[in-house]
Each structure stands twice: as C-alpha cells, then as structure tokens.
Amino acid sequence: MALGLTRLAGSLRVYTALLLLLLGAMPMLAVAVLLLPRTTVWPVATAAFRLTLRLAGVQVRAKGLEHLPETGHVLLMGNHVNWLDHLILVSLLRHPVAGFEKVENFRIPVYGFLMRRWGNVPVSRRSDPEEARRAGEAASRLLAQGVWFGMFPEGTRTRTGALGPFKKGGFHLAVDTGALIVPFAYRGAREVMATGRWWAMPGEVSVHFGAPIEASAYGKARLDALLIDTREAIKHLSAGAEAAGTTA
C-alpha cells in the first residue's frame, strides 16, 4: 500500500511537470522555432527543459563535459532509455543539436512541421537504401552548418535496461562527414521512468560523456569496427557512469 502511494505521488509529480512543459513552454518554443534562429532558440529550450526536470524532481548530473569539442562535426551517440532522454541531453548542452526521428512523428500536426523546420531528419524502421541516402544527405547538410547531431543507435528505447544492437546509419554518416563521435550514457534514468511501466519516480540521473572517437580513422572498410568500438564505449559508460558530477 505504502509503495503504491509512493509511486502514485512520484508519478503525479513527474507527469505534472511534463504537462506544464507541454501546455506552458512548448507553445512559446514553437513560436520561437518559427521566427528565430536555432542559436537563439537553443538556450530558451535548455532553460525550459532544466526547469521541467527540476519540477519533476529529476536531478541531472554530468561527467565528462570536457570531452565535448568546441568545433567540428559532432555526432552524439548514446543509449536510449525513456521519454526523458531528449530533455536530459538538451538540458546539458550549450550547442544546438538536431537528430534522426521516426517518420511517424512527422505526421503529427504542428509537431511534425516544427521538427522539420528545426532540422530533425525523418527515418523509418524499414531497410530502404534510397531513404537512407536522403536522410544521410540531410544530416550532412546540417553538420556542415555547424549543427551537432544526436542519435540513439539502438533505434528504440530499451525494455530491459540492456544495450541493444546498433543500426549502421549513423556510422555511415560519421565516416562520410569525418565527424567525431562522442559516446554518452545515462545511468539512473530507468529508475525514474522505464518503457512499459506506468509509474515514474523523481530521482537522480547521471550522464557520462566519453572521449571522442574519430570516424575518419576507420573509413568505410572498418565501419563494423567503428560500430563495435562505439557500442563498447557506450556500454562501458553505462556501467561505469558515476552519480557524482556537475549538476545541471
């Protein structure tokens, strides 16, 4: 009984904070995306997401921020845990980030239009070489403009907490653009919210960034090795990320 009440109270806090973000900050951010450049919108979004997480009782700490480069083409690759992943990552970064997003989301009225305007690139789960080529070209153009690209190579949220198999699309992009892959991992995120579970709980989430991996050192011939090394880096960070770090 007590456990059920605790979960209910925690869920009310987390979901109320998300509802306030949806009804309060999101309309303002939508207008900003329509009218203002990314560099102006980004700090506003970062502040809104930080406030949402604090209202939800989710304390975010980061370790390894020094691994984030100041310049260059940057691909952020990490494990995908829950719906808060994007909010948490954005709350920590000072540099605008776009990303791949499932094509179904772009059919949502208003939201889909805004995400296209921001620069997110639609992808589907099917294996279509032509679609993959178009998505890669769109992402390459963004990287050339100085926009970082964030992605979850698993392509879906984990249901067990274990790191799933990686898709190759992001690694082709990394090699084609000579990007730096910055691996990162969440720890504690699943205790706050887990896929397939109705309840959520305030808590602490640590995000650990690892040393950049130079995709150009691998090339197309060693694409599989690049994928394996990146996955191992994320797996290590996921297991070894410490709760202590910089509070967002």
PDB file of C-alpha atoms in Angstrom:
ATOM      1  CA  MET A   1       0.000   0.000   0.000  1.00  0.00           C
ATOM      2  CA  ALA A   2       2.732   2.459   1.009  1.00  0.00           C
ATOM      3  CA  LEU A   3       4.765   1.567  -2.090  1.00  0.00           C
ATOM      4  CA  GLY A   4       1.722   2.138  -4.292  1.00  0.00           C
ATOM      5  CA  LEU A   5       1.108   5.573  -2.759  1.00  0.00           C
ATOM      6  CA  THR A   6       4.776   6.488  -3.189  1.00  0.00           C
ATOM      7  CA  ARG A   7       4.656   5.529  -6.846  1.00  0.00           C
ATOM      8  CA  LEU A   8       1.426   7.443  -7.344  1.00  0.00           C
ATOM      9  CA  ALA A   9       2.838  10.571  -5.715  1.00  0.00           C
ATOM     10  CA  GLY A  10       6.050  10.302  -7.738  1.00  0.00           C
ATOM     11  CA  SER A  11       4.127   9.807 -10.961  1.00  0.00           C
ATOM     12  CA  LEU A  12       1.930  12.824 -10.272  1.00  0.00           C
ATOM     13  CA  ARG A  13       4.999  14.996  -9.806  1.00  0.00           C
ATOM     14  CA  VAL A  14       6.811  13.795 -12.915  1.00  0.00           C
ATOM     15  CA  TYR A  15       3.796  13.807 -15.228  1.00  0.00           C
ATOM     16  CA  THR A  16       2.527  17.154 -13.927  1.00  0.00           C
ATOM     17  CA  ALA A  17       5.900  18.696 -14.757  1.00  0.00           C
ATOM     18  CA  LEU A  18       5.745  17.234 -18.270  1.00  0.00           C
ATOM     19  CA  LEU A  19       2.192  18.522 -18.700  1.00  0.00           C
ATOM     20  CA  LEU A  20       3.280  22.010 -17.662  1.00  0.00           C
ATOM     21  CA  LEU A  21       6.059  21.821 -20.259  1.00  0.00           C
ATOM     22  CA  LEU A  22       3.584  20.745 -22.928  1.00  0.00           C
ATOM     23  CA  LEU A  23       0.977  23.392 -22.148  1.00  0.00           C
ATOM     24  CA  GLY A  24       3.222  26.212 -20.971  1.00  0.00           C
ATOM     25  CA  ALA A  25       6.671  26.232 -22.522  1.00  0.00           C
ATOM     26  CA  MET A  26       6.045  24.289 -25.725  1.00  0.00           C
ATOM     27  CA  PRO A  27       3.742  26.874 -27.366  1.00  0.00           C
ATOM     28  CA  MET A  28       6.384  29.536 -26.671  1.00  0.00           C
ATOM     29  CA  LEU A  29       9.129  27.310 -28.078  1.00  0.00           C
ATOM     30  CA  ALA A  30       7.011  26.562 -31.149  1.00  0.00           C
ATOM     31  CA  VAL A  31       6.718  30.258 -31.951  1.00  0.00           C
ATOM     32  CA  ALA A  32      10.432  30.698 -31.334  1.00  0.00           C
ATOM     33  CA  VAL A  33      11.300  27.873 -33.752  1.00  0.00           C
ATOM     34  CA  LEU A  34       9.153  29.553 -36.417  1.00  0.00           C
ATOM     35  CA  LEU A  35      10.615  33.021 -36.004  1.00  0.00           C
ATOM     36  CA  LEU A  36      14.129  32.762 -34.587  1.00  0.00           C
ATOM     37  CA  PRO A  37      17.429  31.059 -35.491  1.00  0.00           C
ATOM     38  CA  ARG A  38      18.495  27.878 -33.690  1.00  0.00           C
ATOM     39  CA  THR A  39      21.219  29.632 -31.734  1.00  0.00           C
ATOM     40  CA  THR A  40      18.619  31.929 -30.180  1.00  0.00           C
ATOM     41  CA  VAL A  41      16.045  29.210 -29.512  1.00  0.00           C
ATOM     42  CA  TRP A  42      18.506  26.732 -28.003  1.00  0.00           C
ATOM     43  CA  PRO A  43      19.221  28.464 -24.652  1.00  0.00           C
ATOM     44  CA  VAL A  44      15.481  29.040 -24.189  1.00  0.00           C
ATOM     45  CA  ALA A  45      14.784  25.338 -24.774  1.00  0.00           C
ATOM     46  CA  THR A  46      17.639  24.377 -22.466  1.00  0.00           C
ATOM     47  CA  ALA A  47      16.266  26.569 -19.677  1.00  0.00           C
ATOM     48  CA  ALA A  48      12.729  25.229 -20.158  1.00  0.00           C
ATOM     49  CA  PHE A  49      13.882  21.611 -20.027  1.00  0.00           C
ATOM     50  CA  ARG A  50      16.032  22.216 -16.953  1.00  0.00           C
ATOM     51  CA  LEU A  51      13.086  23.799 -15.156  1.00  0.00           C
ATOM     52  CA  THR A  52      10.831  20.891 -16.165  1.00  0.00           C
ATOM     53  CA  LEU A  53      13.285  18.343 -14.789  1.00  0.00           C
ATOM     54  CA  ARG A  54      13.632  20.239 -11.523  1.00  0.00           C
ATOM     55  CA  LEU A  55       9.862  20.470 -11.118  1.00  0.00           C
ATOM     56  CA  ALA A  56       9.720  16.724 -11.789  1.00  0.00           C
ATOM     57  CA  GLY A  57      12.272  16.136  -9.039  1.00  0.00           C
ATOM     58  CA  VAL A  58      14.809  14.764 -11.510  1.00  0.00           C
ATOM     59  CA  GLN A  59      18.321  15.873 -10.608  1.00  0.00           C
ATOM     60  CA  VAL A  60      20.681  15.670 -13.564  1.00  0.00           C
ATOM     61  CA  ARG A  61      24.441  15.394 -13.164  1.00  0.00           C
ATOM     62  CA  ALA A  62      27.025  15.265 -15.915  1.00  0.00           C
ATOM     63  CA  LYS A  63      30.549  13.944 -16.062  1.00  0.00           C
ATOM     64  CA  GLY A  64      32.972  14.276 -18.945  1.00  0.00           C
ATOM     65  CA  LEU A  65      31.625  17.506 -20.448  1.00  0.00           C
ATOM     66  CA  GLU A  66      35.235  18.383 -21.240  1.00  0.00           C
ATOM     67  CA  HIS A  67      35.068  15.734 -23.981  1.00  0.00           C
ATOM     68  CA  LEU A  68      32.619  17.869 -25.974  1.00  0.00           C
ATOM     69  CA  PRO A  69      34.630  19.647 -28.697  1.00  0.00           C
ATOM     70  CA  GLU A  70      34.294  23.359 -29.394  1.00  0.00           C
ATOM     71  CA  THR A  71      34.290  22.996 -33.183  1.00  0.00           C
ATOM     72  CA  GLY A  72      33.929  20.387 -35.903  1.00  0.00           C
ATOM     73  CA  HIS A  73      31.314  17.901 -37.000  1.00  0.00           C
ATOM     74  CA  VAL A  74      29.961  16.189 -33.894  1.00  0.00           C
ATOM     75  CA  LEU A  75      27.728  13.131 -33.560  1.00  0.00           C
ATOM     76  CA  LEU A  76      26.475  12.383 -30.062  1.00  0.00           C
ATOM     77  CA  MET A  77      25.627   8.685 -29.656  1.00  0.00           C
ATOM     78  CA  GLY A  78      24.122   7.180 -26.532  1.00  0.00           C
ATOM     79  CA  ASN A  79      21.799   4.605 -25.010  1.00  0.00           C
ATOM     80  CA  HIS A  80      18.046   5.170 -25.293  1.00  0.00           C
ATOM     81  CA  VAL A  81      16.199   4.658 -22.004  1.00  0.00           C
ATOM     82  CA  ASN A  82      12.946   6.645 -21.838  1.00  0.00           C
ATOM     83  CA  TRP A  83      10.962   9.695 -22.965  1.00  0.00           C
ATOM     84  CA  LEU A  84      13.086  11.974 -20.788  1.00  0.00           C
ATOM     85  CA  ASP A  85      16.300  11.195 -22.683  1.00  0.00           C
ATOM     86  CA  HIS A  86      15.947  14.171 -25.022  1.00  0.00           C
ATOM     87  CA  LEU A  87      15.080  16.612 -22.245  1.00  0.00           C
ATOM     88  CA  ILE A  88      18.020  15.466 -20.159  1.00  0.00           C
ATOM     89  CA  LEU A  89      20.526  15.690 -23.012  1.00  0.00           C
ATOM     90  CA  VAL A  90      19.345  19.119 -24.172  1.00  0.00           C
ATOM     91  CA  SER A  91      19.467  20.429 -20.599  1.00  0.00           C
ATOM     92  CA  LEU A  92      23.230  19.770 -20.520  1.00  0.00           C
ATOM     93  CA  LEU A  93      24.355  21.104 -23.896  1.00  0.00           C
ATOM     94  CA  ARG A  94      25.199  24.627 -24.957  1.00  0.00           C
ATOM     95  CA  HIS A  95      25.354  23.763 -28.654  1.00  0.00           C
ATOM     96  CA  PRO A  96      22.237  23.251 -30.848  1.00  0.00           C
ATOM     97  CA  VAL A  97      21.524  19.629 -31.683  1.00  0.00           C
ATOM     98  CA  ALA A  98      19.238  18.058 -34.278  1.00  0.00           C
ATOM     99  CA  GLY A  99      18.648  14.354 -34.776  1.00  0.00           C
ATOM    100  CA  PHE A 100      17.034  11.445 -36.563  1.00  0.00           C
ATOM    101  CA  GLU A 101      13.388  10.887 -35.655  1.00  0.00           C
ATOM    102  CA  LYS A 102      10.938   8.198 -36.680  1.00  0.00           C
ATOM    103  CA  VAL A 103       8.927   9.193 -39.719  1.00  0.00           C
ATOM    104  CA  GLU A 104       5.589   8.640 -37.956  1.00  0.00           C
ATOM    105  CA  ASN A 105       6.278  11.643 -35.712  1.00  0.00           C
ATOM    106  CA  PHE A 106       6.401  13.955 -38.711  1.00  0.00           C
ATOM    107  CA  ARG A 107       2.761  13.123 -39.461  1.00  0.00           C
ATOM    108  CA  ILE A 108       1.660  14.674 -36.165  1.00  0.00           C
ATOM    109  CA  PRO A 109       0.042  18.051 -36.937  1.00  0.00           C
ATOM    110  CA  VAL A 110       2.131  21.090 -35.970  1.00  0.00           C
ATOM    111  CA  TYR A 111       4.773  18.960 -34.218  1.00  0.00           C
ATOM    112  CA  GLY A 112       5.948  17.353 -37.460  1.00  0.00           C
ATOM    113  CA  PHE A 113       6.206  20.712 -39.208  1.00  0.00           C
ATOM    114  CA  LEU A 114       8.186  22.233 -36.331  1.00  0.00           C
ATOM    115  CA  MET A 115      10.609  19.312 -36.181  1.00  0.00           C
ATOM    116  CA  ARG A 116      11.281  19.595 -39.910  1.00  0.00           C
ATOM    117  CA  ARG A 117      11.891  23.304 -39.512  1.00  0.00           C
ATOM    118  CA  TRP A 118      14.270  22.647 -36.634  1.00  0.00           C
ATOM    119  CA  GLY A 119      16.206  20.186 -38.776  1.00  0.00           C
ATOM    120  CA  ASN A 120      15.284  16.756 -37.433  1.00  0.00           C
ATOM    121  CA  VAL A 121      15.548  14.116 -40.135  1.00  0.00           C
ATOM    122  CA  PRO A 122      12.782  11.502 -40.630  1.00  0.00           C
ATOM    123  CA  VAL A 123      13.777   7.832 -40.760  1.00  0.00           C
ATOM    124  CA  SER A 124      11.741   4.636 -40.810  1.00  0.00           C
ATOM    125  CA  ARG A 125      12.427   1.181 -39.456  1.00  0.00           C
ATOM    126  CA  ARG A 126      12.336  -0.410 -42.894  1.00  0.00           C
ATOM    127  CA  SER A 127      15.505  -1.092 -44.859  1.00  0.00           C
ATOM    128  CA  ASP A 128      15.366   1.332 -47.800  1.00  0.00           C
ATOM    129  CA  PRO A 129      18.742   2.360 -49.314  1.00  0.00           C
ATOM    130  CA  GLU A 130      17.271   5.381 -51.112  1.00  0.00           C
ATOM    131  CA  GLU A 131      15.607   6.650 -47.951  1.00  0.00           C
ATOM    132  CA  ALA A 132      18.818   6.107 -46.006  1.00  0.00           C
ATOM    133  CA  ARG A 133      20.749   8.075 -48.640  1.00  0.00           C
ATOM    134  CA  ARG A 134      18.353  11.038 -48.420  1.00  0.00           C
ATOM    135  CA  ALA A 135      18.467  11.008 -44.620  1.00  0.00           C
ATOM    136  CA  GLY A 136      22.261  10.911 -44.664  1.00  0.00           C
ATOM    137  CA  GLU A 137      22.440  13.846 -47.097  1.00  0.00           C
ATOM    138  CA  ALA A 138      20.062  15.912 -44.950  1.00  0.00           C
ATOM    139  CA  ALA A 139      22.107  15.190 -41.826  1.00  0.00           C
ATOM    140  CA  SER A 140      25.349  16.010 -43.658  1.00  0.00           C
ATOM    141  CA  ARG A 141      23.978  19.427 -44.626  1.00  0.00           C
ATOM    142  CA  LEU A 142      23.155  20.178 -41.004  1.00  0.00           C
ATOM    143  CA  LEU A 143      26.604  19.122 -39.837  1.00  0.00           C
ATOM    144  CA  ALA A 144      28.128  21.381 -42.492  1.00  0.00           C
ATOM    145  CA  GLN A 145      26.115  24.269 -40.996  1.00  0.00           C
ATOM    146  CA  GLY A 146      27.674  23.625 -37.609  1.00  0.00           C
ATOM    147  CA  VAL A 147      24.685  21.838 -36.073  1.00  0.00           C
ATOM    148  CA  TRP A 148      25.545  18.859 -33.893  1.00  0.00           C
ATOM    149  CA  PHE A 149      23.647  15.650 -34.492  1.00  0.00           C
ATOM    150  CA  GLY A 150      22.371  13.458 -31.674  1.00  0.00           C
ATOM    151  CA  MET A 151      21.200   9.886 -32.107  1.00  0.00           C
ATOM    152  CA  PHE A 152      20.412   6.658 -30.325  1.00  0.00           C
ATOM    153  CA  PRO A 153      21.976   3.901 -32.473  1.00  0.00           C
ATOM    154  CA  GLU A 154      19.678   1.263 -30.937  1.00  0.00           C
ATOM    155  CA  GLY A 155      16.788   2.990 -32.712  1.00  0.00           C
ATOM    156  CA  THR A 156      14.353   2.273 -29.883  1.00  0.00           C
ATOM    157  CA  ARG A 157      14.076   2.537 -26.108  1.00  0.00           C
ATOM    158  CA  THR A 158      15.356  -0.359 -24.044  1.00  0.00           C
ATOM    159  CA  ARG A 159      12.786  -2.507 -22.230  1.00  0.00           C
ATOM    160  CA  THR A 160      15.267  -4.445 -20.132  1.00  0.00           C
ATOM    161  CA  GLY A 161      17.971  -1.905 -19.370  1.00  0.00           C
ATOM    162  CA  ALA A 162      20.437  -3.820 -21.554  1.00  0.00           C
ATOM    163  CA  LEU A 163      22.082  -2.151 -24.549  1.00  0.00           C
ATOM    164  CA  GLY A 164      20.533  -3.439 -27.774  1.00  0.00           C
ATOM    165  CA  PRO A 165      22.049  -3.982 -31.233  1.00  0.00           C
ATOM    166  CA  PHE A 166      23.123  -0.864 -33.155  1.00  0.00           C
ATOM    167  CA  LYS A 167      21.964   0.281 -36.582  1.00  0.00           C
ATOM    168  CA  LYS A 168      24.656   1.313 -39.078  1.00  0.00           C
ATOM    169  CA  GLY A 169      23.125   4.517 -40.480  1.00  0.00           C
ATOM    170  CA  GLY A 170      24.789   6.881 -38.036  1.00  0.00           C
ATOM    171  CA  PHE A 171      28.180   5.293 -38.599  1.00  0.00           C
ATOM    172  CA  HIS A 172      27.943   5.738 -42.367  1.00  0.00           C
ATOM    173  CA  LEU A 173      27.164   9.393 -41.670  1.00  0.00           C
ATOM    174  CA  ALA A 174      30.151   9.689 -39.329  1.00  0.00           C
ATOM    175  CA  VAL A 175      32.575   8.250 -41.880  1.00  0.00           C
ATOM    176  CA  ASP A 176      31.129  10.248 -44.805  1.00  0.00           C
ATOM    177  CA  THR A 177      31.426  13.557 -42.933  1.00  0.00           C
ATOM    178  CA  GLY A 178      34.588  12.838 -40.954  1.00  0.00           C
ATOM    179  CA  ALA A 179      32.661  13.527 -37.774  1.00  0.00           C
ATOM    180  CA  LEU A 180      33.747  12.988 -34.215  1.00  0.00           C
ATOM    181  CA  ILE A 181      31.532  10.513 -32.378  1.00  0.00           C
ATOM    182  CA  VAL A 182      31.081  11.498 -28.742  1.00  0.00           C
ATOM    183  CA  PRO A 183      29.671   8.500 -26.838  1.00  0.00           C
ATOM    184  CA  PHE A 184      27.463   9.112 -23.820  1.00  0.00           C
ATOM    185  CA  ALA A 185      25.342   7.055 -21.462  1.00  0.00           C
ATOM    186  CA  TYR A 186      22.575   7.555 -18.918  1.00  0.00           C
ATOM    187  CA  ARG A 187      22.656   5.967 -15.503  1.00  0.00           C
ATOM    188  CA  GLY A 188      19.648   6.059 -13.198  1.00  0.00           C
ATOM    189  CA  ALA A 189      17.239   7.101 -15.956  1.00  0.00           C
ATOM    190  CA  ARG A 190      15.413   3.781 -15.934  1.00  0.00           C
ATOM    191  CA  GLU A 191      14.753   4.109 -12.194  1.00  0.00           C
ATOM    192  CA  VAL A 192      12.992   7.401 -12.937  1.00  0.00           C
ATOM    193  CA  MET A 193      10.979   6.160 -15.917  1.00  0.00           C
ATOM    194  CA  ALA A 194      11.015   2.835 -17.758  1.00  0.00           C
ATOM    195  CA  THR A 195       9.418   1.765 -21.025  1.00  0.00           C
ATOM    196  CA  GLY A 196       6.320  -0.330 -20.416  1.00  0.00           C
ATOM    197  CA  ARG A 197       5.883   0.889 -16.835  1.00  0.00           C
ATOM    198  CA  TRP A 198       3.056   3.250 -15.898  1.00  0.00           C
ATOM    199  CA  TRP A 199       4.663   4.851 -12.878  1.00  0.00           C
ATOM    200  CA  ALA A 200       7.547   7.305 -12.699  1.00  0.00           C
ATOM    201  CA  MET A 201       9.650   8.497  -9.777  1.00  0.00           C
ATOM    202  CA  PRO A 202      11.747  11.577  -9.049  1.00  0.00           C
ATOM    203  CA  GLY A 203      15.411  10.690  -8.728  1.00  0.00           C
ATOM    204  CA  GLU A 204      18.949  11.323  -9.883  1.00  0.00           C
ATOM    205  CA  VAL A 205      20.194  10.705 -13.416  1.00  0.00           C
ATOM    206  CA  SER A 206      23.870  10.920 -14.305  1.00  0.00           C
ATOM    207  CA  VAL A 207      25.067  11.393 -17.875  1.00  0.00           C
ATOM    208  CA  HIS A 208      28.625  10.364 -18.653  1.00  0.00           C
ATOM    209  CA  PHE A 209      30.346  11.613 -21.823  1.00  0.00           C
ATOM    210  CA  GLY A 210      33.320   9.678 -23.158  1.00  0.00           C
ATOM    211  CA  ALA A 211      36.360  10.588 -25.215  1.00  0.00           C
ATOM    212  CA  PRO A 212      35.577  11.362 -28.890  1.00  0.00           C
ATOM    213  CA  ILE A 213      36.072   8.641 -31.475  1.00  0.00           C
ATOM    214  CA  GLU A 214      37.476   9.780 -34.838  1.00  0.00           C
ATOM    215  CA  ALA A 215      35.381   8.157 -37.548  1.00  0.00           C
ATOM    216  CA  SER A 216      37.879   9.226 -40.225  1.00  0.00           C
ATOM    217  CA  ALA A 217      40.443   6.895 -38.665  1.00  0.00           C
ATOM    218  CA  TYR A 218      38.241   3.928 -39.557  1.00  0.00           C
ATOM    219  CA  GLY A 219      36.839   4.636 -43.018  1.00  0.00           C
ATOM    220  CA  LYS A 220      34.256   2.561 -44.860  1.00  0.00           C
ATOM    221  CA  ALA A 221      36.431  -0.537 -44.772  1.00  0.00           C
ATOM    222  CA  ARG A 222      36.310  -0.637 -40.977  1.00  0.00           C
ATOM    223  CA  LEU A 223      32.738   0.529 -40.430  1.00  0.00           C
ATOM    224  CA  ASP A 224      31.873  -2.565 -38.391  1.00  0.00           C
ATOM    225  CA  ALA A 225      34.863  -1.932 -36.133  1.00  0.00           C
ATOM    226  CA  LEU A 226      33.716   1.672 -35.621  1.00  0.00           C
ATOM    227  CA  LEU A 227      30.265   0.430 -34.615  1.00  0.00           C
ATOM    228  CA  ILE A 228      31.701  -2.152 -32.218  1.00  0.00           C
ATOM    229  CA  ASP A 229      34.120   0.309 -30.604  1.00  0.00           C
ATOM    230  CA  THR A 230      31.388   2.914 -30.155  1.00  0.00           C
ATOM    231  CA  ARG A 231      28.994   0.372 -28.690  1.00  0.00           C
ATOM    232  CA  GLU A 232      31.657  -0.839 -26.272  1.00  0.00           C
ATOM    233  CA  ALA A 233      32.371   2.757 -25.213  1.00  0.00           C
ATOM    234  CA  ILE A 234      28.676   3.408 -24.521  1.00  0.00           C
ATOM    235  CA  LYS A 235      28.343   0.072 -22.720  1.00  0.00           C
ATOM    236  CA  HIS A 236      31.314   0.936 -20.520  1.00  0.00           C
ATOM    237  CA  LEU A 237      29.960   4.408 -19.758  1.00  0.00           C
ATOM    238  CA  SER A 238      26.548   2.972 -18.944  1.00  0.00           C
ATOM    239  CA  ALA A 239      28.061   0.573 -16.445  1.00  0.00           C
ATOM    240  CA  GLY A 240      30.658   2.964 -15.048  1.00  0.00           C
ATOM    241  CA  ALA A 241      28.922   6.354 -15.056  1.00  0.00           C
ATOM    242  CA  GLU A 242      29.101   7.793 -11.575  1.00  0.00           C
ATOM    243  CA  ALA A 243      26.376   9.665  -9.748  1.00  0.00           C
ATOM    244  CA  ALA A 244      28.847  12.368  -8.769  1.00  0.00           C
ATOM    245  CA  GLY A 245      29.417  15.085 -11.335  1.00  0.00           C
ATOM    246  CA  THR A 246      28.284  18.508 -12.446  1.00  0.00           C
ATOM    247  CA  THR A 247      24.700  19.379 -11.558  1.00  0.00           C
ATOM    248  CA  ALA A 248      22.684  20.795 -14.458  1.00  0.00           C
TER     249      ALA A 248
END
